[in-house]
PDB file of C-alpha atoms in Angstrom:
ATOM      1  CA  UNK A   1      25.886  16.028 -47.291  1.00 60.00           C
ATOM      2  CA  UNK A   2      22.667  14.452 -45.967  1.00 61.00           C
ATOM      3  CA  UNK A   3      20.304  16.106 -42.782  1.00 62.00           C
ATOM      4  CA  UNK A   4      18.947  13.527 -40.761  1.00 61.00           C
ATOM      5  CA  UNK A   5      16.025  14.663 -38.160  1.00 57.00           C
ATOM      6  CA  UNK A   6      14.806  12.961 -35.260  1.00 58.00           C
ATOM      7  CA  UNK A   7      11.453  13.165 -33.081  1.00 59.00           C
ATOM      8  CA  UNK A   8       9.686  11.856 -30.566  1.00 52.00           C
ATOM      9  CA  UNK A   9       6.656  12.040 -29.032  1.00 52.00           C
ATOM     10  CA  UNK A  10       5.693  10.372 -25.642  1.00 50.00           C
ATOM     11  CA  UNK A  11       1.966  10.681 -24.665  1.00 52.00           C
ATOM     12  CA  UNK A  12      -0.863   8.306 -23.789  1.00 50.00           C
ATOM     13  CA  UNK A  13      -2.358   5.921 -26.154  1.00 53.00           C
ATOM     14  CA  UNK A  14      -5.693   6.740 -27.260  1.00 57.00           C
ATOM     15  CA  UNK A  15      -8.790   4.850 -26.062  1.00 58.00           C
ATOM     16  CA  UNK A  16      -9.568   1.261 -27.932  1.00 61.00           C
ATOM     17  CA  UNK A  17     -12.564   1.488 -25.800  1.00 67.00           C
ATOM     18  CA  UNK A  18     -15.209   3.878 -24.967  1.00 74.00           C
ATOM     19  CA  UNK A  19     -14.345   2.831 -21.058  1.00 77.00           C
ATOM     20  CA  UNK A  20     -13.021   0.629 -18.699  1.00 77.00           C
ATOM     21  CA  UNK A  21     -14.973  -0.108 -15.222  1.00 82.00           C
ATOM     22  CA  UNK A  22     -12.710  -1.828 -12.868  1.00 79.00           C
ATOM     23  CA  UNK A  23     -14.000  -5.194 -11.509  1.00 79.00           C
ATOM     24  CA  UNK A  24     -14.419  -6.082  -8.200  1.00 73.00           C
ATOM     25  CA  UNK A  25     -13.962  -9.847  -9.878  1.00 69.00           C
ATOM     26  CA  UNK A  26     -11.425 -10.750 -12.328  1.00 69.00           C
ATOM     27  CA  UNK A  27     -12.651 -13.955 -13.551  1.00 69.00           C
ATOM     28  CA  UNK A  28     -13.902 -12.906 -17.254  1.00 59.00           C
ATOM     29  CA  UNK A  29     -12.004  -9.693 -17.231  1.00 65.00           C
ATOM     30  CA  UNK A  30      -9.376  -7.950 -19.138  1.00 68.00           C
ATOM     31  CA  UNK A  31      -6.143  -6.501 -17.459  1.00 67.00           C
ATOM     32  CA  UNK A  32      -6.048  -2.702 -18.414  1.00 66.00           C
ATOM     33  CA  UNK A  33      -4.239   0.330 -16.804  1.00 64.00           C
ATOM     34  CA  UNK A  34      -3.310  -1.823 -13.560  1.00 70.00           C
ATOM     35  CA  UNK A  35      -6.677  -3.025 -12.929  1.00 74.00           C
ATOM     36  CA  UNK A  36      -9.094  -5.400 -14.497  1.00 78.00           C
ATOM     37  CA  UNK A  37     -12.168  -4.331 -16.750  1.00 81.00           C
ATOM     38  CA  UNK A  38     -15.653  -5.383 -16.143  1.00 81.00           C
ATOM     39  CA  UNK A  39     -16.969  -7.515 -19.116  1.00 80.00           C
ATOM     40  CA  UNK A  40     -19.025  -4.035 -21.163  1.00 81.00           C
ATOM     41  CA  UNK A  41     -21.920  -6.041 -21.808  1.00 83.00           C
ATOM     42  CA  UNK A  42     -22.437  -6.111 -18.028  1.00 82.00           C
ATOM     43  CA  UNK A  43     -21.689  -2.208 -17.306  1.00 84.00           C
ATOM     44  CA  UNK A  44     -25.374  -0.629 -16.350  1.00 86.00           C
ATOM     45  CA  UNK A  45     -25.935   3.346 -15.416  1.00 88.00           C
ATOM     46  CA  UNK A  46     -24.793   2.665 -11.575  1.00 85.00           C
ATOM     47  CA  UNK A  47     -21.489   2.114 -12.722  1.00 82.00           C
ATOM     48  CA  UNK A  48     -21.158   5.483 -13.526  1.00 82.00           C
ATOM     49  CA  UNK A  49     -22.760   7.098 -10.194  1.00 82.00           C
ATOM     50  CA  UNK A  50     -22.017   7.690  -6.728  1.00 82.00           C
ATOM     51  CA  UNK A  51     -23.820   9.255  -3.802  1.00 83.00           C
ATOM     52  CA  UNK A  52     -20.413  10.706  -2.613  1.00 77.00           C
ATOM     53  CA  UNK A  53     -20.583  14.083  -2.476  1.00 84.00           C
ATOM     54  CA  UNK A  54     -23.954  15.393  -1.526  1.00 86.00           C
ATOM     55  CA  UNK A  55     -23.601  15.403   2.187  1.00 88.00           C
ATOM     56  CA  UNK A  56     -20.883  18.100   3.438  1.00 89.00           C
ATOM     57  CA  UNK A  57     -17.932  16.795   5.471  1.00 88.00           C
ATOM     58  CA  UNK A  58     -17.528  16.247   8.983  1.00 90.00           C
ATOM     59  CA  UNK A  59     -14.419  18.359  10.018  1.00 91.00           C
ATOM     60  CA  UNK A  60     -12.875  17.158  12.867  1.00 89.00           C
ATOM     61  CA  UNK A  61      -9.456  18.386  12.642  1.00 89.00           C
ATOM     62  CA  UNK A  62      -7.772  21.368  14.021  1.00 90.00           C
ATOM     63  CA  UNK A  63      -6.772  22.501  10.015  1.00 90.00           C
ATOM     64  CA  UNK A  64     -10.854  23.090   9.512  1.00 91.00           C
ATOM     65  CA  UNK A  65     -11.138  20.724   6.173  1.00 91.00           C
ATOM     66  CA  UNK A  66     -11.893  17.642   4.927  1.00 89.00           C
ATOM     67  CA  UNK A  67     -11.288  16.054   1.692  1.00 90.00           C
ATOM     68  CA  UNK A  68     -13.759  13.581   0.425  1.00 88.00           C
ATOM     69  CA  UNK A  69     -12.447  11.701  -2.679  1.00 87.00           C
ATOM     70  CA  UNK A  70     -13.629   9.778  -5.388  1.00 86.00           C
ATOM     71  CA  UNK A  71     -10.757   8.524  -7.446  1.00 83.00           C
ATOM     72  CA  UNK A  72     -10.384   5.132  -9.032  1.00 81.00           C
ATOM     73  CA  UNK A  73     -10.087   2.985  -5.793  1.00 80.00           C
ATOM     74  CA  UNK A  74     -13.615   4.620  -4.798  1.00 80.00           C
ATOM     75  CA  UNK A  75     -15.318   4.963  -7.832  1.00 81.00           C
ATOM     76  CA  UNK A  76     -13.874   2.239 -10.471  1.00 77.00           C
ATOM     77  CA  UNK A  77     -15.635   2.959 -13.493  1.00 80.00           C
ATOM     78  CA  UNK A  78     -12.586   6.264 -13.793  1.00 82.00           C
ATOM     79  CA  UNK A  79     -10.663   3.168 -14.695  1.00 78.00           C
ATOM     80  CA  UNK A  80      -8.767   4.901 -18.220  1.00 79.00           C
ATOM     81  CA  UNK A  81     -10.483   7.747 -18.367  1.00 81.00           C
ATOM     82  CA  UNK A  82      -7.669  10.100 -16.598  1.00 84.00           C
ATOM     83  CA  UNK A  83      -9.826  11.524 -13.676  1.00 87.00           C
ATOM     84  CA  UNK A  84     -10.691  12.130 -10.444  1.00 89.00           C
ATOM     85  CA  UNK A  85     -12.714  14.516  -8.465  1.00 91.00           C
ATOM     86  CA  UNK A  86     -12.689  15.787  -4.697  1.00 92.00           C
ATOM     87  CA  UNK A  87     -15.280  17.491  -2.225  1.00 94.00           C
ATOM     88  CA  UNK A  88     -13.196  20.099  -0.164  1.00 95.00           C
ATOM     89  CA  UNK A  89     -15.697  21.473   3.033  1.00 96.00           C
ATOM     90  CA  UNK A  90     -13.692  24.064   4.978  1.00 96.00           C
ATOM     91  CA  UNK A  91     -14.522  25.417   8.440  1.00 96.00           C
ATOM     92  CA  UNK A  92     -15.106  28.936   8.638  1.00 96.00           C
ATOM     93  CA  UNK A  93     -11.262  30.075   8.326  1.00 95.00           C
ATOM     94  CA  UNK A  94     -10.637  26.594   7.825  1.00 95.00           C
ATOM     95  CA  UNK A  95      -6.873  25.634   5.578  1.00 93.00           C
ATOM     96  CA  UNK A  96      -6.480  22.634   3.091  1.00 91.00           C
ATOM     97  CA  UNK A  97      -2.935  22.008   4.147  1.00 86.00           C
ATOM     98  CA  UNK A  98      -0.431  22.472   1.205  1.00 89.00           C
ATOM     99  CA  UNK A  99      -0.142  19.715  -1.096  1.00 86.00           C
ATOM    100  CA  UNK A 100       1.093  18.636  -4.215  1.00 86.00           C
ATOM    101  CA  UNK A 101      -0.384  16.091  -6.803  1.00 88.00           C
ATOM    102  CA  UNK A 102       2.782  14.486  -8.783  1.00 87.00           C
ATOM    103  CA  UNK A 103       0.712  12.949 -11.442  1.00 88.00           C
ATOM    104  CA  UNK A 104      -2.238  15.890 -12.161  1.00 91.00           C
ATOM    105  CA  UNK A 105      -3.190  19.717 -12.469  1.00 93.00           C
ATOM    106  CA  UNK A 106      -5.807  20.386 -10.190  1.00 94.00           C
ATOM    107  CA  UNK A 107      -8.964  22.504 -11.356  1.00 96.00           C
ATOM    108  CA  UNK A 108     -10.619  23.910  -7.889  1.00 97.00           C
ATOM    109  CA  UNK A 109     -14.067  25.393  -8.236  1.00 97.00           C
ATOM    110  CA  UNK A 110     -15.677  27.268  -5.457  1.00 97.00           C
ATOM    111  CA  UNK A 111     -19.418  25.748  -4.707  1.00 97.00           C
ATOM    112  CA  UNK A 112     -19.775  27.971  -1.053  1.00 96.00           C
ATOM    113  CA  UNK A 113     -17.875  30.755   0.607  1.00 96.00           C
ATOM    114  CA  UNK A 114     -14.754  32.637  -0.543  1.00 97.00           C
ATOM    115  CA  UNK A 115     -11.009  31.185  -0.684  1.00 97.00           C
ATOM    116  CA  UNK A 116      -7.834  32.598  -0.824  1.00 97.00           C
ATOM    117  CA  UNK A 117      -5.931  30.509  -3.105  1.00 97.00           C
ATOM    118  CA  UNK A 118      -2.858  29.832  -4.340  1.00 95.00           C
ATOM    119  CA  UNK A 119       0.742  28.195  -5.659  1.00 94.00           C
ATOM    120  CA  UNK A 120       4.035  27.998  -5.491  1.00 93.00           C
ATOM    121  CA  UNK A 121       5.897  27.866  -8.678  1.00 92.00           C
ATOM    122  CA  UNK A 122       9.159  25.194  -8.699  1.00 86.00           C
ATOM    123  CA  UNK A 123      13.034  26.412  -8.869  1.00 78.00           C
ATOM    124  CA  UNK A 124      14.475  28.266  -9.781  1.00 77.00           C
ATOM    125  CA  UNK A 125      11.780  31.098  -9.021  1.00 87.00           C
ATOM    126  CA  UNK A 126       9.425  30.165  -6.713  1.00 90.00           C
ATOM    127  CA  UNK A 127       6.901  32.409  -7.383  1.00 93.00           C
ATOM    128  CA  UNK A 128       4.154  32.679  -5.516  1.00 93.00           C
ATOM    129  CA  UNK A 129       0.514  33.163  -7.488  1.00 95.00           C
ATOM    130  CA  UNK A 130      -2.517  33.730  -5.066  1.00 96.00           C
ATOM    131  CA  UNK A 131      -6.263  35.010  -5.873  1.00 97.00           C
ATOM    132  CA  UNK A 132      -8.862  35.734  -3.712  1.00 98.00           C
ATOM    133  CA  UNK A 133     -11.877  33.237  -5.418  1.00 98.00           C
ATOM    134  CA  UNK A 134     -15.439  33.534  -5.194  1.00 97.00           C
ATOM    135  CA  UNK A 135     -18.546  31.286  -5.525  1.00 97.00           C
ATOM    136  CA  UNK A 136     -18.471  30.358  -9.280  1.00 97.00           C
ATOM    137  CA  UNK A 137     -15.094  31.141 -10.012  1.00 98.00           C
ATOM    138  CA  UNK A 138     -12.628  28.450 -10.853  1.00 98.00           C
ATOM    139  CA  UNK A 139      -8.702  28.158  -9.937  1.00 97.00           C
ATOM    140  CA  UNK A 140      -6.110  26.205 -11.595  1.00 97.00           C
ATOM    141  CA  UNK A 141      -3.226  24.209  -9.753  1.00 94.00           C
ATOM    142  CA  UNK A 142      -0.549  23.025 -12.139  1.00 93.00           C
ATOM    143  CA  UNK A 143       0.319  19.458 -12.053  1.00 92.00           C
ATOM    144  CA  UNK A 144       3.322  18.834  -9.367  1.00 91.00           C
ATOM    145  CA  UNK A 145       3.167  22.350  -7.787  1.00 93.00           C
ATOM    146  CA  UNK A 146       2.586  22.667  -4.200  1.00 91.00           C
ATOM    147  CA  UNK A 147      -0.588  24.670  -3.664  1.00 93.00           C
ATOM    148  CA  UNK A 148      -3.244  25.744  -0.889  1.00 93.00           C
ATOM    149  CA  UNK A 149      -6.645  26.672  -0.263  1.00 95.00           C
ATOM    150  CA  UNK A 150      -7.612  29.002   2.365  1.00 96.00           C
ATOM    151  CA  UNK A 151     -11.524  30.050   3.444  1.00 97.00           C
ATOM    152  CA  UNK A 152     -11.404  32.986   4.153  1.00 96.00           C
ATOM    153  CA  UNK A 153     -15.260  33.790   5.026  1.00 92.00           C
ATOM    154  CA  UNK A 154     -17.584  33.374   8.302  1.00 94.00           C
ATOM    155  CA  UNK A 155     -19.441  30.831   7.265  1.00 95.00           C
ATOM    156  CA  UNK A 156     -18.309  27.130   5.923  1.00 96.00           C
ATOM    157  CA  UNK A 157     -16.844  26.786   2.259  1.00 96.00           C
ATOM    158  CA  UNK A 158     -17.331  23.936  -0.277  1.00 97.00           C
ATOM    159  CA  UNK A 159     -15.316  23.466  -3.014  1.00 97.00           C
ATOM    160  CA  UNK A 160     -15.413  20.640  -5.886  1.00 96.00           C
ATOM    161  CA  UNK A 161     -11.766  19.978  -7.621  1.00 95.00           C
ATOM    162  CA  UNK A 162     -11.623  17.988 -10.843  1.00 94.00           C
ATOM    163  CA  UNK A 163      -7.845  16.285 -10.903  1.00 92.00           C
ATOM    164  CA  UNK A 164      -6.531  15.387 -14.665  1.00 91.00           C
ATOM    165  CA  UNK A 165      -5.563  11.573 -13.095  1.00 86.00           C
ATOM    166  CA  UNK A 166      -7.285   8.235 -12.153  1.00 81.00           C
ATOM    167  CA  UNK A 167      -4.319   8.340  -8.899  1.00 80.00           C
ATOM    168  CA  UNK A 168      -3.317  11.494  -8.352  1.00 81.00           C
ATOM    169  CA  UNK A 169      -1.679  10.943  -5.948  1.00 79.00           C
ATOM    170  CA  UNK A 170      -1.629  13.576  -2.786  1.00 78.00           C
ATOM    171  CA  UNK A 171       1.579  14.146  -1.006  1.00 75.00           C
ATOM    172  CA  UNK A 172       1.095  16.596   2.201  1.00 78.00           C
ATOM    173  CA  UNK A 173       3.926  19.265   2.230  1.00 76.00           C
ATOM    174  CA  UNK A 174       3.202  19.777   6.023  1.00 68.00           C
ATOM    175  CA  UNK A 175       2.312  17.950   8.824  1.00 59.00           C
ATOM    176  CA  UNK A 176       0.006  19.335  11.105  1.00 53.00           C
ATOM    177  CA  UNK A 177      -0.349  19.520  14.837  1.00 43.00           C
ATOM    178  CA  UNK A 178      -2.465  19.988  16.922  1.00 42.00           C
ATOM    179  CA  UNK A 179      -0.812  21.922  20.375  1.00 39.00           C
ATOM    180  CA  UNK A 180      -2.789  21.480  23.253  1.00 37.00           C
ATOM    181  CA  UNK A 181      -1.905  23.737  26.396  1.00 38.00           C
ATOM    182  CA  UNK A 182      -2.180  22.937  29.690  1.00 34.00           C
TER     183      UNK A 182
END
């Protein structure tokens, strides 16, 4: 009688390159990861930088955030390497509407102010996990849950969040709207 076994494992490649920075240009370039590669002997420091995030966010919405985004379409040179990063400003009381990110875990650390935070965890459960998180402290958002972000001070909030994906994608469980009365 003979035991056969089976497995499988299903994960990214590893690098063949150190990096990738998309190309505005594709003549000379190589096709990688959906977009093209600029030629490495032509990658300098400023490929690597952006200004992005050291101005806070005008909020002009009745939630009382703003997201300000650098993923791959606004900073090319996370072309492979699996990241992206947000600013989050918040109003005082100001919400993130809930949303969830398909394609990353979310790791939220609070720069300014004080956030109530939270997820919700998927069927058949759904649990709901929610700290109170200070300047300093860091919060976790598993990939596909739908989470929030809540600031819960006087005084605006900042918060930087580090997404494990080029594209994380961001689909907004709610709409919101503003009500006007007459």
């Amino acid at each position: 009688m003979a035991l056969f076994s089976t497995f499988a494992y299903a994960t990214d490649p590893g690098s063949l390159q150190d990096f990738c920075v998309a190309a505005e240009n594709p003549n000379h370039a190589v096709f990688v990861n959906g977009l093209f590669c600029k030629d490495p002997n032509l990658v300098v420091a400023d490929d690597f930088y952006i200004e992005r995030f050291n101005k806070p966010g005008v909020i002009t919405n009745p939630v009382g955030s703003i997201v300000t985004l650098a993923n791959v379409f606004v900073l090319p040179r996370l072309n492979t390497l699996g990241l992206s990063v947000a600013r989050v400003d918040y109003a005082p009381k100001g919400v993130n509407p809930p949303p969830t990110h398909p394609r990353a875990t979310e790791v939220l650390t609070v720069m300014e102010g004080t956030l109530r935070v939270g997820f919700v965890t998927s069927n058949p459960d759904n649990k709901l996990f929610t700290k109170l998180i200070y300047k300093g402290d860091v919060f976790v958002f598993p990939q596909g849950l739908i989470h929030y972000q809540m600031n819960v001070g006087k005084t605006p909030g900042v918060a930087i969040s580090f997404l494990s994906s080029q594209n994380p994608k961001n689909l907004q469980v709610a709409s919101v709207y503003e009500v006007v009365a007459n």
